PDB file of C-alpha atoms in Angstrom:
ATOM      1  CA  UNK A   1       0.000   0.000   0.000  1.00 71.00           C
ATOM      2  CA  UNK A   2       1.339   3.691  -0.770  1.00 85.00           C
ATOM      3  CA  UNK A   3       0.839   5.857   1.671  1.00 93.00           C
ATOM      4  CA  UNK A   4      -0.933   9.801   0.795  1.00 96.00           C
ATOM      5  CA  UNK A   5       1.564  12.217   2.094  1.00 96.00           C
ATOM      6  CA  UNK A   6       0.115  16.020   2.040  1.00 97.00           C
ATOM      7  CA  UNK A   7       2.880  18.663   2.905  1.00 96.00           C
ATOM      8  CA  UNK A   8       1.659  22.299   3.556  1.00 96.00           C
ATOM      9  CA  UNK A   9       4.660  24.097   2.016  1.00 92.00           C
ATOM     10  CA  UNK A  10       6.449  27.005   0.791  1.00 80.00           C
ATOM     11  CA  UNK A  11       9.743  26.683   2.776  1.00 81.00           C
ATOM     12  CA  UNK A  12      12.802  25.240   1.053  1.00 83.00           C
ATOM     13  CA  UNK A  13      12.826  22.560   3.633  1.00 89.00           C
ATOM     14  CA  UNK A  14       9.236  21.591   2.698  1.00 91.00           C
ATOM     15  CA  UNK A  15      10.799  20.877  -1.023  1.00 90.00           C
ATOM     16  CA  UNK A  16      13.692  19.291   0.246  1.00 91.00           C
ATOM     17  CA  UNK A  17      11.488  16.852   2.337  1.00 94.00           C
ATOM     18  CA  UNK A  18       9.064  16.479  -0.385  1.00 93.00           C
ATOM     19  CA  UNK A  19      11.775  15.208  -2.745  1.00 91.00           C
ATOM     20  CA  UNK A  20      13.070  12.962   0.016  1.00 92.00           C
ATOM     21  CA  UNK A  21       9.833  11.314   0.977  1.00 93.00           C
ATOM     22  CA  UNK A  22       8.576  10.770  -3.393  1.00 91.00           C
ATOM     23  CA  UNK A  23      10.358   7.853  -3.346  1.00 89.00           C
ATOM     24  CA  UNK A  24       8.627   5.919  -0.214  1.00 87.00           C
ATOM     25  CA  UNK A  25       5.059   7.669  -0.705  1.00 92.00           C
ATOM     26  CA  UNK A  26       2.367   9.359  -2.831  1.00 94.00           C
ATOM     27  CA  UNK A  27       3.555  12.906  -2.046  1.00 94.00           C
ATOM     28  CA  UNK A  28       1.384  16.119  -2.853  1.00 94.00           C
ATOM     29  CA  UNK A  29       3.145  19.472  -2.071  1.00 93.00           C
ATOM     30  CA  UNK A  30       0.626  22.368  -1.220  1.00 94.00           C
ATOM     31  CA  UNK A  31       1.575  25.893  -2.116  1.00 90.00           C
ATOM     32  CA  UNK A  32      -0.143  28.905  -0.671  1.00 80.00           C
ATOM     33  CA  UNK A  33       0.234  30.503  -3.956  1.00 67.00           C
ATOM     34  CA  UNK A  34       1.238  33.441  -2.646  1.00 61.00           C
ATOM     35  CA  UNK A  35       4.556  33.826  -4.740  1.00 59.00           C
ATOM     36  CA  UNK A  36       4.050  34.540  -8.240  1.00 53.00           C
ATOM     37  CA  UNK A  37       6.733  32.076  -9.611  1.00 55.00           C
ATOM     38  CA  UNK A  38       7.407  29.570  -6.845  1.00 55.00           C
ATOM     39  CA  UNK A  39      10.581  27.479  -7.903  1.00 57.00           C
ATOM     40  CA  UNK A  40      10.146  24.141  -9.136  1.00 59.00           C
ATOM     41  CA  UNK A  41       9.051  21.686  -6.995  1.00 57.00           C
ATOM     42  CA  UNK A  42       9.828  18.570  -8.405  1.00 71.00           C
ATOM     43  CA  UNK A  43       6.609  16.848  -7.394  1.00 85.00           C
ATOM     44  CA  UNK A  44       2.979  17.210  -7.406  1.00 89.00           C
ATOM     45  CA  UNK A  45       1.890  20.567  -6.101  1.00 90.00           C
ATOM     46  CA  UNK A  46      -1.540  22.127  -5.377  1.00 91.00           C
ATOM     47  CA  UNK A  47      -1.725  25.780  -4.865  1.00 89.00           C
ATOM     48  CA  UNK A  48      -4.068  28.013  -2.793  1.00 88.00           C
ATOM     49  CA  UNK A  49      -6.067  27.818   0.332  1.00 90.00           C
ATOM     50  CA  UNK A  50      -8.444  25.293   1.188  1.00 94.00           C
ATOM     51  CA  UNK A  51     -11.155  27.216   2.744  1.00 93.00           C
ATOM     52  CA  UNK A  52      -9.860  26.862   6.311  1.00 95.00           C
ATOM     53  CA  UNK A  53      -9.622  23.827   8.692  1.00 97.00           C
ATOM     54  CA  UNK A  54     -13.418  22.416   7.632  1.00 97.00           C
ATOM     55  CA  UNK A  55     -12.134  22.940   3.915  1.00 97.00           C
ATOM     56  CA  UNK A  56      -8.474  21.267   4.727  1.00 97.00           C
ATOM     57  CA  UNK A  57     -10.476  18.319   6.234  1.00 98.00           C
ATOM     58  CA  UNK A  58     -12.931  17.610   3.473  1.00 97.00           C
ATOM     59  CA  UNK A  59      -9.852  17.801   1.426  1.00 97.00           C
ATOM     60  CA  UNK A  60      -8.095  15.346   3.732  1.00 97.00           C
ATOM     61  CA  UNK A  61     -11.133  12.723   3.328  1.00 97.00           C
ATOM     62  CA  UNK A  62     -11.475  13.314  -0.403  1.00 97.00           C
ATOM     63  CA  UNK A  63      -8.272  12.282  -1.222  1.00 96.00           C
ATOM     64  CA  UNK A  64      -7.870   9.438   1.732  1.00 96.00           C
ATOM     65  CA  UNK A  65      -4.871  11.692   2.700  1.00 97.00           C
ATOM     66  CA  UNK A  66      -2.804   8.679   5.253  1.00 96.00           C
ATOM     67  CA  UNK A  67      -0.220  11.840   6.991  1.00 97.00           C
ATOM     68  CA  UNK A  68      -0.019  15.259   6.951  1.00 98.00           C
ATOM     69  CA  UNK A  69       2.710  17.119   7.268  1.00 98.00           C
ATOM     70  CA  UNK A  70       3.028  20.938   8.086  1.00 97.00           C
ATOM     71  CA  UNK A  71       6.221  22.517   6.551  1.00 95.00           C
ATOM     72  CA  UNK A  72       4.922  26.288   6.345  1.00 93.00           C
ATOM     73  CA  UNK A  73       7.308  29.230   7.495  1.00 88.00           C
ATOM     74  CA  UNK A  74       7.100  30.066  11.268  1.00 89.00           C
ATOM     75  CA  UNK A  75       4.688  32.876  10.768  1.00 89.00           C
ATOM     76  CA  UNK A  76       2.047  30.685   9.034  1.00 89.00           C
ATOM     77  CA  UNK A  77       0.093  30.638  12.274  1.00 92.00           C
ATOM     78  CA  UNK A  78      -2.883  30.714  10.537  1.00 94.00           C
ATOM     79  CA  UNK A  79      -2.416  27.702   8.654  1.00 94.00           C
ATOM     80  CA  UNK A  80      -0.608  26.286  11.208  1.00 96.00           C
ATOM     81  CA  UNK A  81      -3.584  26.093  13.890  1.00 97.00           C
ATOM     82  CA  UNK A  82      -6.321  25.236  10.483  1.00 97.00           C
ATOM     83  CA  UNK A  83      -3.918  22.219   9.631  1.00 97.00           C
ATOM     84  CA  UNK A  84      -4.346  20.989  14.089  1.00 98.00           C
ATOM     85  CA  UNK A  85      -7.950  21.210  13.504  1.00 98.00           C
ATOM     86  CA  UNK A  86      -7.940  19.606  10.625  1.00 98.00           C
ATOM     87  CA  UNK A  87      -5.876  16.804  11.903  1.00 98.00           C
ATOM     88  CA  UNK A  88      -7.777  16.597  14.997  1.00 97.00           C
ATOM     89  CA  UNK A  89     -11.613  16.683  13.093  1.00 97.00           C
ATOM     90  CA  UNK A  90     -10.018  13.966  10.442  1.00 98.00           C
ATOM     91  CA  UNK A  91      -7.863  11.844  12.824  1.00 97.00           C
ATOM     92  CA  UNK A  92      -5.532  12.146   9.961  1.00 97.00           C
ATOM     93  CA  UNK A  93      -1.894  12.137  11.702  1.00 97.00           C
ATOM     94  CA  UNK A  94      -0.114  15.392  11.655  1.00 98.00           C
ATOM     95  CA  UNK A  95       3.944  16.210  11.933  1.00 98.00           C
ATOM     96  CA  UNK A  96       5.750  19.473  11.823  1.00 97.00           C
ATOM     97  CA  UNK A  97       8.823  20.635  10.627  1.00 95.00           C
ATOM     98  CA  UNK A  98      10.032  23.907  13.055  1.00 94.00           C
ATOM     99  CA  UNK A  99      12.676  25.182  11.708  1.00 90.00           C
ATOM    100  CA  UNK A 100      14.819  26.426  15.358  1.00 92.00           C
ATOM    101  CA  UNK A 101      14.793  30.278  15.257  1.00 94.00           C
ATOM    102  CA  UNK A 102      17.894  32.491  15.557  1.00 96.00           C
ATOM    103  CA  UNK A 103      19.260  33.381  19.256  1.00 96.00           C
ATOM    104  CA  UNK A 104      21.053  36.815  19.861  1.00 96.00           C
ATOM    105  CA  UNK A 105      25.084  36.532  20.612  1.00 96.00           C
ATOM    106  CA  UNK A 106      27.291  39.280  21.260  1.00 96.00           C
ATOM    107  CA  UNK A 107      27.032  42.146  19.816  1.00 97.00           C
ATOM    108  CA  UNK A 108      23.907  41.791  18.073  1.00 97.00           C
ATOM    109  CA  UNK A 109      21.580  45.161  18.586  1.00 98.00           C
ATOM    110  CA  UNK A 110      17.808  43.552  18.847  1.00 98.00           C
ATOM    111  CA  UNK A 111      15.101  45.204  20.013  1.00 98.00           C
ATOM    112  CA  UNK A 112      12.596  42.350  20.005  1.00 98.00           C
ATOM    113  CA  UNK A 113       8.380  43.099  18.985  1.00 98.00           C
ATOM    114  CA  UNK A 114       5.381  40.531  18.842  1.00 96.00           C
ATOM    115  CA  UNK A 115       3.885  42.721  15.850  1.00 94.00           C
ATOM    116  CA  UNK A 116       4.613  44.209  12.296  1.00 95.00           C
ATOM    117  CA  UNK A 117       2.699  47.486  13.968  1.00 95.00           C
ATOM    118  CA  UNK A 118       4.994  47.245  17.114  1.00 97.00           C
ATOM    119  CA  UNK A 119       8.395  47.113  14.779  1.00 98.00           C
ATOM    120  CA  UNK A 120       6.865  50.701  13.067  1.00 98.00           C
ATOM    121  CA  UNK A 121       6.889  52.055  16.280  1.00 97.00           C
ATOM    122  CA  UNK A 122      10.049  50.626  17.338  1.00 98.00           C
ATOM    123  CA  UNK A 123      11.448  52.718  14.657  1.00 98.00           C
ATOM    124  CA  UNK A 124      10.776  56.046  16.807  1.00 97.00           C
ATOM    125  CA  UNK A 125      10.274  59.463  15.937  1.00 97.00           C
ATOM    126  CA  UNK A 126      13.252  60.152  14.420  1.00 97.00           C
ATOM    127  CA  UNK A 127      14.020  59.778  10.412  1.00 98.00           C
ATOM    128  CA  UNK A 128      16.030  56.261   9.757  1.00 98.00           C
ATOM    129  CA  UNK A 129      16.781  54.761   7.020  1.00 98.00           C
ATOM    130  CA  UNK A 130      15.027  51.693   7.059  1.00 98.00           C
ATOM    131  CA  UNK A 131      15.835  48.121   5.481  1.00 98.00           C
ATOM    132  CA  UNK A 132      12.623  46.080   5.515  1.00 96.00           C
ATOM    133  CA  UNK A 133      13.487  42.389   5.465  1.00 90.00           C
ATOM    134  CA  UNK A 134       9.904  41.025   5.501  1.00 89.00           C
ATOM    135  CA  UNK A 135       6.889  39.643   3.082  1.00 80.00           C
ATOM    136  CA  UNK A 136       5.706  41.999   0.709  1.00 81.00           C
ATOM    137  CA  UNK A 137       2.110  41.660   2.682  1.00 81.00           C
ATOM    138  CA  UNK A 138       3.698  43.039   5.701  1.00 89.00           C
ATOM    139  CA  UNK A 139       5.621  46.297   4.728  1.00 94.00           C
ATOM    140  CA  UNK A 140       1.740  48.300   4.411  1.00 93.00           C
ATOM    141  CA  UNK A 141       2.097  48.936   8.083  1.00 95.00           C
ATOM    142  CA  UNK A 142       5.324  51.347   7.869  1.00 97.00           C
ATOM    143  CA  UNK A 143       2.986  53.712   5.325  1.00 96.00           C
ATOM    144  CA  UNK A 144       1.836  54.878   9.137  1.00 97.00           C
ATOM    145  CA  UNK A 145       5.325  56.480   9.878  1.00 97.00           C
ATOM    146  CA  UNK A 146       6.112  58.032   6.501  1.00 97.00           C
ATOM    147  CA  UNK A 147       8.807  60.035   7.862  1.00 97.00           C
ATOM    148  CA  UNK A 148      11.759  57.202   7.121  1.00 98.00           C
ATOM    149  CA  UNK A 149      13.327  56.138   4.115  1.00 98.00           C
ATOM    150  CA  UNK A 150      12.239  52.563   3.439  1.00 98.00           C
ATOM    151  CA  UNK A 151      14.573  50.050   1.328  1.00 97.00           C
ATOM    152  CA  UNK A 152      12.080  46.928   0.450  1.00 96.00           C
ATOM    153  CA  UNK A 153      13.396  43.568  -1.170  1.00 93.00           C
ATOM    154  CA  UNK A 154      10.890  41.355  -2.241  1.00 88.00           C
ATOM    155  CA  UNK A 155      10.316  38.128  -4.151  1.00 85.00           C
ATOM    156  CA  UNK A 156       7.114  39.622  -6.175  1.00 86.00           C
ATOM    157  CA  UNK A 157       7.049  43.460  -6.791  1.00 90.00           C
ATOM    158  CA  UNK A 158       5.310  45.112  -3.906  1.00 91.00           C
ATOM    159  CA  UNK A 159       1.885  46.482  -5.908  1.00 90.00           C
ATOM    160  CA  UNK A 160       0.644  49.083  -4.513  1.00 91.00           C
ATOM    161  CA  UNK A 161       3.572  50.605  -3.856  1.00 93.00           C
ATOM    162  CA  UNK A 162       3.872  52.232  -0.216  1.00 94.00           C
ATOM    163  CA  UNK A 163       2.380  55.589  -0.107  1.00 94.00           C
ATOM    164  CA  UNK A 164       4.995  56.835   1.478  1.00 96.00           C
ATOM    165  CA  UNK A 165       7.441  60.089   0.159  1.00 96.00           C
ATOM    166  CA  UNK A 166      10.782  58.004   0.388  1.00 96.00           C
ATOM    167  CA  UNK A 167      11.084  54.194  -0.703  1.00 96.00           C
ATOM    168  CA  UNK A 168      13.498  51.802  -2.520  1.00 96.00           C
ATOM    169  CA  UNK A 169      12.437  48.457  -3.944  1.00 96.00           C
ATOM    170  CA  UNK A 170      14.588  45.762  -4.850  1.00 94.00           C
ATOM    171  CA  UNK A 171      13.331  42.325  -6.441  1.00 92.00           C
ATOM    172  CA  UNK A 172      15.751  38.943  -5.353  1.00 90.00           C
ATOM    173  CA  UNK A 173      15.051  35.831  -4.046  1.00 85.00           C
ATOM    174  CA  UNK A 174      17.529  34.423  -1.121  1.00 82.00           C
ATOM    175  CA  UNK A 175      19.464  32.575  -0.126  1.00 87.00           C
ATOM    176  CA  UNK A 176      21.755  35.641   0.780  1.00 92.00           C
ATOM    177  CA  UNK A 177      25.127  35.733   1.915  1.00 94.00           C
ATOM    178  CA  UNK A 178      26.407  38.221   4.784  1.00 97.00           C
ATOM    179  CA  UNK A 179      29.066  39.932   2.266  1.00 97.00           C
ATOM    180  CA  UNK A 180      26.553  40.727  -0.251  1.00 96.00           C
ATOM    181  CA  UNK A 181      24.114  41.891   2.288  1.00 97.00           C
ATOM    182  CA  UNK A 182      26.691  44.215   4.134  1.00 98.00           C
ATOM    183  CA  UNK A 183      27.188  45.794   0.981  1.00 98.00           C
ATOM    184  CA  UNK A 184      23.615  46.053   0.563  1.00 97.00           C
ATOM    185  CA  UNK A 185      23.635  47.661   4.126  1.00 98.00           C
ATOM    186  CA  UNK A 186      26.345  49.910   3.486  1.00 98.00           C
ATOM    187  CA  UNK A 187      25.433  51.071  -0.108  1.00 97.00           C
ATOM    188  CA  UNK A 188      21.968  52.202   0.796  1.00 98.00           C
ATOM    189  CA  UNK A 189      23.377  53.900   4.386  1.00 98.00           C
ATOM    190  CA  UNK A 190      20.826  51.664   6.215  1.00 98.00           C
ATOM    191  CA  UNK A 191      21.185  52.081  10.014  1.00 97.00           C
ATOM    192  CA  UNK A 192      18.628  50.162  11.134  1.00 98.00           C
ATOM    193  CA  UNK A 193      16.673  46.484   9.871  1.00 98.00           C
ATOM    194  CA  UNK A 194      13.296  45.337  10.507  1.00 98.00           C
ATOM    195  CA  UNK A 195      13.371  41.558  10.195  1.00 96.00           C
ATOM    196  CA  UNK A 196      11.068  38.534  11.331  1.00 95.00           C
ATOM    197  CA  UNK A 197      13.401  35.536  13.353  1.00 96.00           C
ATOM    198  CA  UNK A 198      12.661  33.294  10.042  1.00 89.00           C
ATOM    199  CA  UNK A 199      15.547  30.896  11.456  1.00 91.00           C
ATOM    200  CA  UNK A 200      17.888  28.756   9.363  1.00 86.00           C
ATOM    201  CA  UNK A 201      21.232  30.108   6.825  1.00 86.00           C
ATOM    202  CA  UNK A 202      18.854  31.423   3.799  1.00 84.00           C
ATOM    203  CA  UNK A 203      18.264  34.685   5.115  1.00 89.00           C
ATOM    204  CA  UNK A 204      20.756  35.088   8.256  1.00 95.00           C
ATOM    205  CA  UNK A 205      23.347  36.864   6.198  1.00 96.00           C
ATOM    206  CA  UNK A 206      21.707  40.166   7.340  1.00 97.00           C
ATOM    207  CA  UNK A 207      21.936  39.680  10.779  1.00 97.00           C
ATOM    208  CA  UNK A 208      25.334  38.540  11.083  1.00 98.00           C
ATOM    209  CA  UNK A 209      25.844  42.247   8.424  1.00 98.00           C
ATOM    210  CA  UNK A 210      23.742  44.022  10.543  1.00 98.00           C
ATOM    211  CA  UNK A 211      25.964  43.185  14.135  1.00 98.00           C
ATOM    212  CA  UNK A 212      29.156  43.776  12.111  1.00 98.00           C
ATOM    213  CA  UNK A 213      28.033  46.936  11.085  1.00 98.00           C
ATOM    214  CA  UNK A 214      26.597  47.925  14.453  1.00 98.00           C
ATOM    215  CA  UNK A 215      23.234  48.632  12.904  1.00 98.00           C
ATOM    216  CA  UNK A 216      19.938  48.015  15.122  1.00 98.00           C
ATOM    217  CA  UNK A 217      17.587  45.212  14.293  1.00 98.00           C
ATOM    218  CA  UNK A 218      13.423  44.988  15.575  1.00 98.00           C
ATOM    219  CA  UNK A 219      13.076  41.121  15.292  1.00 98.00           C
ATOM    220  CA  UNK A 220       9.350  40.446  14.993  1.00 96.00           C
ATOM    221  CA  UNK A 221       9.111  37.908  17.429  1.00 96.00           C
ATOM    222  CA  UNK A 222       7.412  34.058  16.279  1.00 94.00           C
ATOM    223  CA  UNK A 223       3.586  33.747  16.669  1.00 93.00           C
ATOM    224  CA  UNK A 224       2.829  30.770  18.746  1.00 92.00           C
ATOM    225  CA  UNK A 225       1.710  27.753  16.940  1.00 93.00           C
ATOM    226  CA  UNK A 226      -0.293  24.982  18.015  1.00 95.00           C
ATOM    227  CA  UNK A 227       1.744  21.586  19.743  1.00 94.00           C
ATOM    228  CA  UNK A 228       2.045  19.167  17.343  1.00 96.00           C
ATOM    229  CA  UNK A 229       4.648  16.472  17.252  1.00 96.00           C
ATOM    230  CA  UNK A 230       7.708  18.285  15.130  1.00 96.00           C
ATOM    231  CA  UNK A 231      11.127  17.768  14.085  1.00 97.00           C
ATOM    232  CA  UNK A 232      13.469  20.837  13.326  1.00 95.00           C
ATOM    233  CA  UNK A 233      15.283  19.100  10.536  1.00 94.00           C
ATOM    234  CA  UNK A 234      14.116  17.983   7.003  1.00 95.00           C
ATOM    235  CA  UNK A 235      16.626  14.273   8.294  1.00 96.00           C
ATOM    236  CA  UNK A 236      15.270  14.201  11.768  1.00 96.00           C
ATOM    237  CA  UNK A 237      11.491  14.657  10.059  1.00 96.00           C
ATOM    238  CA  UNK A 238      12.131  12.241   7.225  1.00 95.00           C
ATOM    239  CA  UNK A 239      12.800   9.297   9.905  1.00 95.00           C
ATOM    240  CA  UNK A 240       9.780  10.332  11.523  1.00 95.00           C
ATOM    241  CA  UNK A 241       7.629   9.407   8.770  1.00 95.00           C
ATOM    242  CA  UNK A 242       9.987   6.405   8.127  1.00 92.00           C
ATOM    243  CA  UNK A 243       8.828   5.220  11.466  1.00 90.00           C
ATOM    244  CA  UNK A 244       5.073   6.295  10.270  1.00 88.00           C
ATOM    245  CA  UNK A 245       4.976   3.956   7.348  1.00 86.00           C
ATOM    246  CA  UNK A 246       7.162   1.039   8.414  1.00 80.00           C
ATOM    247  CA  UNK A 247       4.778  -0.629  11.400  1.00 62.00           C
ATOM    248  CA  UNK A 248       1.660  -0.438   8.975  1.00 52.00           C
ATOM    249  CA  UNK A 249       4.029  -2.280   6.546  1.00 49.00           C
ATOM    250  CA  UNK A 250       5.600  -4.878   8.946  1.00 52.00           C
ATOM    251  CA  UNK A 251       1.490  -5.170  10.036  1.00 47.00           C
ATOM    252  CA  UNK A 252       0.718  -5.868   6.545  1.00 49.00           C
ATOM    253  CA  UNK A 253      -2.325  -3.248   6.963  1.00 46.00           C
TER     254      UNK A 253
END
């Protein structure tokens, strides 16, 4: 018997676990389809919502999903706590993959925020020039303190554009190193970052610039996210699953 494998995506991790796990199951990768031009994923992939937790259940019984797997980025709390209910209203077994987030060390300049509208005003009166490190859905909230100059990378292009007087867009997709983005840092004069604690080595590159630079960071702190059974590596996850579809073999089921 093959066992259904869904895996709520959009991380590299989720891709890298997808390809691992093709070869043992029936593997179908879901996308969010919030990125315009996701990369290859190098297996079946469905993209957009599913109409929340009722919707992600139906889905689960319509296509006699066997494990469900919850790769989203940290700040997916949404679909995070729908893919819980759904497990829980299905039965359907659920594992996550948490990537660990980053820890300060010396010499790092955090100031720490649970909010996108706490890191605006974390940015204080005074004019900065601002690097904004975060999803193009996100940046909106700084159009409330106009006064700084905003530099904005992005995967898409950020449509509308900010309606603020003073803002720089860039379009690139990671993984980024901490040379380029120190140049970055120092070629637009940026003195302070607004970042969320995505974890992992993608998108560290402007921390570790940002503390050898001296420049300031507001980390948007993680949402919490429901308990579920997790791993923090794509390895430690894959055996996880191993362990899921090897009894009901041995059993013969």
């Amino acid at each position: 018997m093959t066992h259904r494998i869904l895996i709520l995506g959009g991380t590299t991790e989720a891709r890298q676990l997808a390809g691992k796990l093709v070869v043992r199951a029936s593997v179908t990768l879901s996308l969010a389809g919030r990125t315009e031009n996701p990369v290859a994923q190098g297996v079946p992939v469905r993209s957009g919502g599913f109409g929340g937790a009722e919707g992600l259940a139906a889905y689960l019984r319509e296509t006699g999903t066997d494990l469900m797997i919850d790769a989203t980025h940290p700040y997916a709390a949404r679909i995070s706590a729908n893919a819980a209910q759904a497990a829980r209203l299905t039965g359907v077994p659920i594992l996550a993959l948490r990537r660990p987030g980053w820890e300060p060390v010396e010499g790092d300049r955090w100031t720490l925020v649970d909010t996108t509208g706490e890191a605006v005003q974390a940015l204080g009166p005074a004019p900065r020039r601002v690097f904004l490190a975060l999803g193009r859905q996100e940046v909106a909230a700084f159009e409330a303190a106009p006064r700084h100059h905003y530099l904005i990378r992005s995967v898409d292009p950020v449509e509308p554009k900010l309606a603020v007087p003073d803002a720089s867009y860039l379009l690139a997709r990671g993984p980024f190193g901490e040379a380029e983005e120190r140049a970055l840092l120092e070629k637009h004069r940026i003195d302070v970052v607004v970042s969320k604690n995505s974890g992992g080595a993608a998108t560290y590159g402007k921390i570790a610039a940002a503390r050898a630079l001296g420049i300031d960071v507001v980390m948007v702190r993680r949402p919490d996210l429901p308990e579920v059974p997790s791993a923090e590596t794509v390895d430690e996850l894959a055996a996880m699953v191993d362990h899921f579809i090897e009894p009901a073999a041995e059993r013969g089921v």
